Tab-separated table of C-alpha atoms in Angstrom:
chain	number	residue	atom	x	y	z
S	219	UNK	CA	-10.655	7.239	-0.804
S	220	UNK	CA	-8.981	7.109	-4.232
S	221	UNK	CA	-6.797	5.326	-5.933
S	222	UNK	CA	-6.619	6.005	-10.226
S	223	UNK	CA	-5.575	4.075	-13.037
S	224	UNK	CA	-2.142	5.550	-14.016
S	225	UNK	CA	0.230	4.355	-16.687
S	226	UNK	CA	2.413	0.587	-15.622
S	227	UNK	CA	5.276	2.865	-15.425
S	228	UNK	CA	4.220	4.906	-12.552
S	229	UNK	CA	4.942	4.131	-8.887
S	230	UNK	CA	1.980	3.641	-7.322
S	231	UNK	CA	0.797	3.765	-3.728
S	232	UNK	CA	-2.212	2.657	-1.635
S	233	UNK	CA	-3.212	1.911	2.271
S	234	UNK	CA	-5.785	-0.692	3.009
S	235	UNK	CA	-7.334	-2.028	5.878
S	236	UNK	CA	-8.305	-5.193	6.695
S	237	UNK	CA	-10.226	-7.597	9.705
S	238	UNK	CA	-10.481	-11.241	9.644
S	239	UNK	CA	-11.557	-12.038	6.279
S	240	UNK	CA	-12.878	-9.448	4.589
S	241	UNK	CA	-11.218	-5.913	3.580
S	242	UNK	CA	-12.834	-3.197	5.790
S	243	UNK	CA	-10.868	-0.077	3.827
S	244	UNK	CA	-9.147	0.391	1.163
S	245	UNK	CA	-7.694	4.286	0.326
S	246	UNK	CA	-5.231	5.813	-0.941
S	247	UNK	CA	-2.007	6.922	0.052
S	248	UNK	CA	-0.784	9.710	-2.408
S	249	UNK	CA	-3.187	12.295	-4.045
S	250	UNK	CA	-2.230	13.936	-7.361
S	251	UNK	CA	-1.456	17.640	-7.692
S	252	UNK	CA	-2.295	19.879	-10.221
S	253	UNK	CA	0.600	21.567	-9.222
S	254	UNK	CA	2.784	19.320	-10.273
S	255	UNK	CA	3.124	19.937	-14.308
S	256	UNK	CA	5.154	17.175	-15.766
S	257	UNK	CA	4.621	15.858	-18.941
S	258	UNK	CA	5.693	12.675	-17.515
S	259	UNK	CA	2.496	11.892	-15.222
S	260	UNK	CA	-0.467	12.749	-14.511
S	261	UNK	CA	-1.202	10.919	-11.265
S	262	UNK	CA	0.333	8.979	-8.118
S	263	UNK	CA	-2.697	7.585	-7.506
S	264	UNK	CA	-4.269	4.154	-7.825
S	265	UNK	CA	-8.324	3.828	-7.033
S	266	UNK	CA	-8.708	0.533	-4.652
S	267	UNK	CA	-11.453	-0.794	-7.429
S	268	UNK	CA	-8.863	-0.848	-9.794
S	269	UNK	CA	-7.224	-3.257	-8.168
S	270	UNK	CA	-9.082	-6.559	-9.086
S	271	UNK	CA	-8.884	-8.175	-5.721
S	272	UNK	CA	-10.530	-5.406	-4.000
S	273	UNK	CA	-13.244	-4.772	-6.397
S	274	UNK	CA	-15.656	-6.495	-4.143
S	275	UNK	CA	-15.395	-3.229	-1.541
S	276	UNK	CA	-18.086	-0.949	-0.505
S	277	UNK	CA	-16.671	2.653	-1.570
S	278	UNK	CA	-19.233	4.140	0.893
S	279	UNK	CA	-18.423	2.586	3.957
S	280	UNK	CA	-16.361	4.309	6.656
S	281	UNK	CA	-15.808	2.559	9.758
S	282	UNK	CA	-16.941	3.464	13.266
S	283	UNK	CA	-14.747	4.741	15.955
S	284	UNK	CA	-16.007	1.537	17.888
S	285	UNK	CA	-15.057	-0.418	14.182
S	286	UNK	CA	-11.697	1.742	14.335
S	287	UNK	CA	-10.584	0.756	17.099
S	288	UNK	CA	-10.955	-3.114	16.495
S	289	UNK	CA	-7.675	-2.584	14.682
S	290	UNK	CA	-5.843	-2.327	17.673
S	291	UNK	CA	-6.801	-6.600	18.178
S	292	UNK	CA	-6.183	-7.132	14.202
S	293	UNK	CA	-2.099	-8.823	14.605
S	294	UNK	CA	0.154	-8.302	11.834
S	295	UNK	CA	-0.220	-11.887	10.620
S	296	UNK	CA	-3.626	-12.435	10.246
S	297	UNK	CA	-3.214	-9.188	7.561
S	298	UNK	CA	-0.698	-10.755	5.929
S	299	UNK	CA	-2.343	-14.282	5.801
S	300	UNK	CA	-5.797	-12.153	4.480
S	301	UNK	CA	-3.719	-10.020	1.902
S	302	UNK	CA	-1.403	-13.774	0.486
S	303	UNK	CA	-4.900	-15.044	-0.076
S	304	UNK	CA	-6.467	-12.675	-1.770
S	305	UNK	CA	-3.769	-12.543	-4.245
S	306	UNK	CA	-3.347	-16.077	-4.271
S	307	UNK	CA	-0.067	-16.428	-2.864
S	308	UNK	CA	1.216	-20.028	-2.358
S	309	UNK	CA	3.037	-19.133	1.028
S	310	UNK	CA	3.088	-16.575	3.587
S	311	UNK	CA	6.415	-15.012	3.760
S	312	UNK	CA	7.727	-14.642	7.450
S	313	UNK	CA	9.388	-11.878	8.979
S	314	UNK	CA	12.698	-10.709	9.687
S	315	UNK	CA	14.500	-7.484	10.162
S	316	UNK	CA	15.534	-5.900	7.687
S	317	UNK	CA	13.454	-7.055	5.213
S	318	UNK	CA	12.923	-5.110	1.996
S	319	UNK	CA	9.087	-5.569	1.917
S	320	UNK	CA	5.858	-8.085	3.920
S	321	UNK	CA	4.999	-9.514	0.853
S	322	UNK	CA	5.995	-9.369	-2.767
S	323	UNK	CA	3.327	-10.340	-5.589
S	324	UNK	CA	2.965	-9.970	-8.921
S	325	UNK	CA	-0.805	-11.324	-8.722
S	326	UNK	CA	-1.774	-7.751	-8.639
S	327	UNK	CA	-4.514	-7.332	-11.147
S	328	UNK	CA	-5.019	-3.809	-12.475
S	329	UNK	CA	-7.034	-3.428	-15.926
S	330	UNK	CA	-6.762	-6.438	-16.585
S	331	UNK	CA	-3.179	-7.114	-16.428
S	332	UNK	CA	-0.801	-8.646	-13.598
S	333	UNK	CA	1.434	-5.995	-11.614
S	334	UNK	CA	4.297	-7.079	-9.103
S	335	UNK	CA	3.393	-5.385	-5.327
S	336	UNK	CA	5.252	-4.615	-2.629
S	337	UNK	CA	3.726	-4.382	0.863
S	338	UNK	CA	4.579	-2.582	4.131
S	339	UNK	CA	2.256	-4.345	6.717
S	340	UNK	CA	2.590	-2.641	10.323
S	341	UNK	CA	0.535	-4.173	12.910
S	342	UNK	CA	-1.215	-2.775	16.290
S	343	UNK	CA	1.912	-2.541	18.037
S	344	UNK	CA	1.924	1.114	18.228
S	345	UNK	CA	-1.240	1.923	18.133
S	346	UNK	CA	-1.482	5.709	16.630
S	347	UNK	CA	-0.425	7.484	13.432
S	348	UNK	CA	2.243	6.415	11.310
S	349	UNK	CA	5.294	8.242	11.772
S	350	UNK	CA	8.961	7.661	10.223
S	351	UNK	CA	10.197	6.475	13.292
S	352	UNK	CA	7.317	3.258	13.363
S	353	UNK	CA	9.728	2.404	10.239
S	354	UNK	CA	12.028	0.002	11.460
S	355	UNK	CA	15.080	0.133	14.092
S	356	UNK	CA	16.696	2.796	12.031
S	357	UNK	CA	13.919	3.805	10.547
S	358	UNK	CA	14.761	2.809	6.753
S	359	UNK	CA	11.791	0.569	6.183
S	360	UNK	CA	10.087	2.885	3.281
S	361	UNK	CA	13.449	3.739	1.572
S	362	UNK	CA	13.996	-0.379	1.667
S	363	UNK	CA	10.328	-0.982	0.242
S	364	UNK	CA	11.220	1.461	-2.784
S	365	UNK	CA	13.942	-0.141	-3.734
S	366	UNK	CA	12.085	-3.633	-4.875
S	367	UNK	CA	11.546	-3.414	-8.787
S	368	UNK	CA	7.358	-3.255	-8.681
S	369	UNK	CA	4.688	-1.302	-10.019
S	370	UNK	CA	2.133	-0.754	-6.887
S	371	UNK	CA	3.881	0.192	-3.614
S	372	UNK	CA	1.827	-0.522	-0.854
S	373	UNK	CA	1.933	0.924	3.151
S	374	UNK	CA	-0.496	-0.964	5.388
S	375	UNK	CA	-1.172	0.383	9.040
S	376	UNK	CA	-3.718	0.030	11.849
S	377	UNK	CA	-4.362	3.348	12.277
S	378	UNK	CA	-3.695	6.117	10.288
S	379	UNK	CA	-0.828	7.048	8.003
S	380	UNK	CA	0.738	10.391	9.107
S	381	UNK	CA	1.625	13.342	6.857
S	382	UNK	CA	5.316	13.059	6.468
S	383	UNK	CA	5.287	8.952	6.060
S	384	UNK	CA	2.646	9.768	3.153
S	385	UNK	CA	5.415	12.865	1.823
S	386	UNK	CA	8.023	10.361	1.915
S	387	UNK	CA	6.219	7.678	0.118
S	388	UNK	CA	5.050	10.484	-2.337
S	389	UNK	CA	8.757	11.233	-2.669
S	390	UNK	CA	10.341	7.959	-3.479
S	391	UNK	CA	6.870	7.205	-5.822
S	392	UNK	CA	7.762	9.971	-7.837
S	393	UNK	CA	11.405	8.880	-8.456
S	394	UNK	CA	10.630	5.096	-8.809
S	395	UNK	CA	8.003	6.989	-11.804
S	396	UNK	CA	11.379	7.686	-13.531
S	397	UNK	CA	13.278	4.649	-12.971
S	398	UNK	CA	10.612	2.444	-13.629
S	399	UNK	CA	10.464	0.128	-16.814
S	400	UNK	CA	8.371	0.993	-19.561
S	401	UNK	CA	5.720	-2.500	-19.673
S	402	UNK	CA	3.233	-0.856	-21.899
């Protein structure tokens, strides 16, 4: 489970999950590479404890497969309501197709400093690993979440986030790290 400080102008990219009212994991989606050499970054990743709101989480902790599974009766909604509140959103945003992101904040507190992010939530519907095609109708949902001006990118899923959904993110984090403003 990591997620590292990297500089504001990086694209960053984290899962989490959550039940109820408290946050039951929180991981990352993209892990560096050494074989990358770019003078440009050192990192995709963001550690969940440097991410003020979930500083509270027990790094330790993985859940059971009976725990696991207890995602499959988490809805969409009550993750969203969870995640607005711990960032202190006013309003839950509803949902509609073709919508370029779940929620939008820039209450993200990283070192100290606010960060707009943009969250994928995808609920127990389907049940198993992420692939592209859980994505939306056409399958465009990532692509849309990449093209919101933020900092942190976030993909939220009750189960587990499959290989090519994480290359893709990987992908469009790595552009967004060019096309990114500079805020420090």
């Amino acid at each position: 489970m990591t997620v590292s400080s990297a500089p504001a102008t990086q694209a960053r990219l984290a899962a989490f999950y959550l039940s109820r009212d408290r946050v039951l994991v929180v991981g990352d989606l993209v892990a560096g590479s050494s074989m990358l050499a770019s003078p440009f970054l050192d990192t995709l990743e963001l550690r969940p404890e440097a991410i003020a709101q979930f500083a509270g989480m027990d790094e330790k902790w993985f859940p059971t497969d009976a725990e696991f599974k207890r995602m499959r009766d988490v809805p969409e909604q009550a993750v969203k309501e969870l995640l607005c509140r711990l960032l202190s959103e006013h309003s839950v945003p509803s949902d509609w197709g073709g919508e370029e992101s779940d929620v939008l904040s820039a209450n993200l507190m990283i070192e100290g400093r606010r960060h707009t992010g943009a969250f994928l939530l995808k609920g127990p519907a389907r049940f198993h690993p992420m692939k592209p095609t859980d994505l939306g109708k056409t399958g465009d949902q990532l692509y849309r979440l990449f093209n919101i001006p933020a900092q942190v990118y976030v993909v939220q899923h009750c189960h587990d986030i499959g290989a090519a959904v994480r290359k893709q993110a990987e992908a469009f984090a790595f552009t967004r790290s060019f096309m990114a403003p500079r805020t420090r």
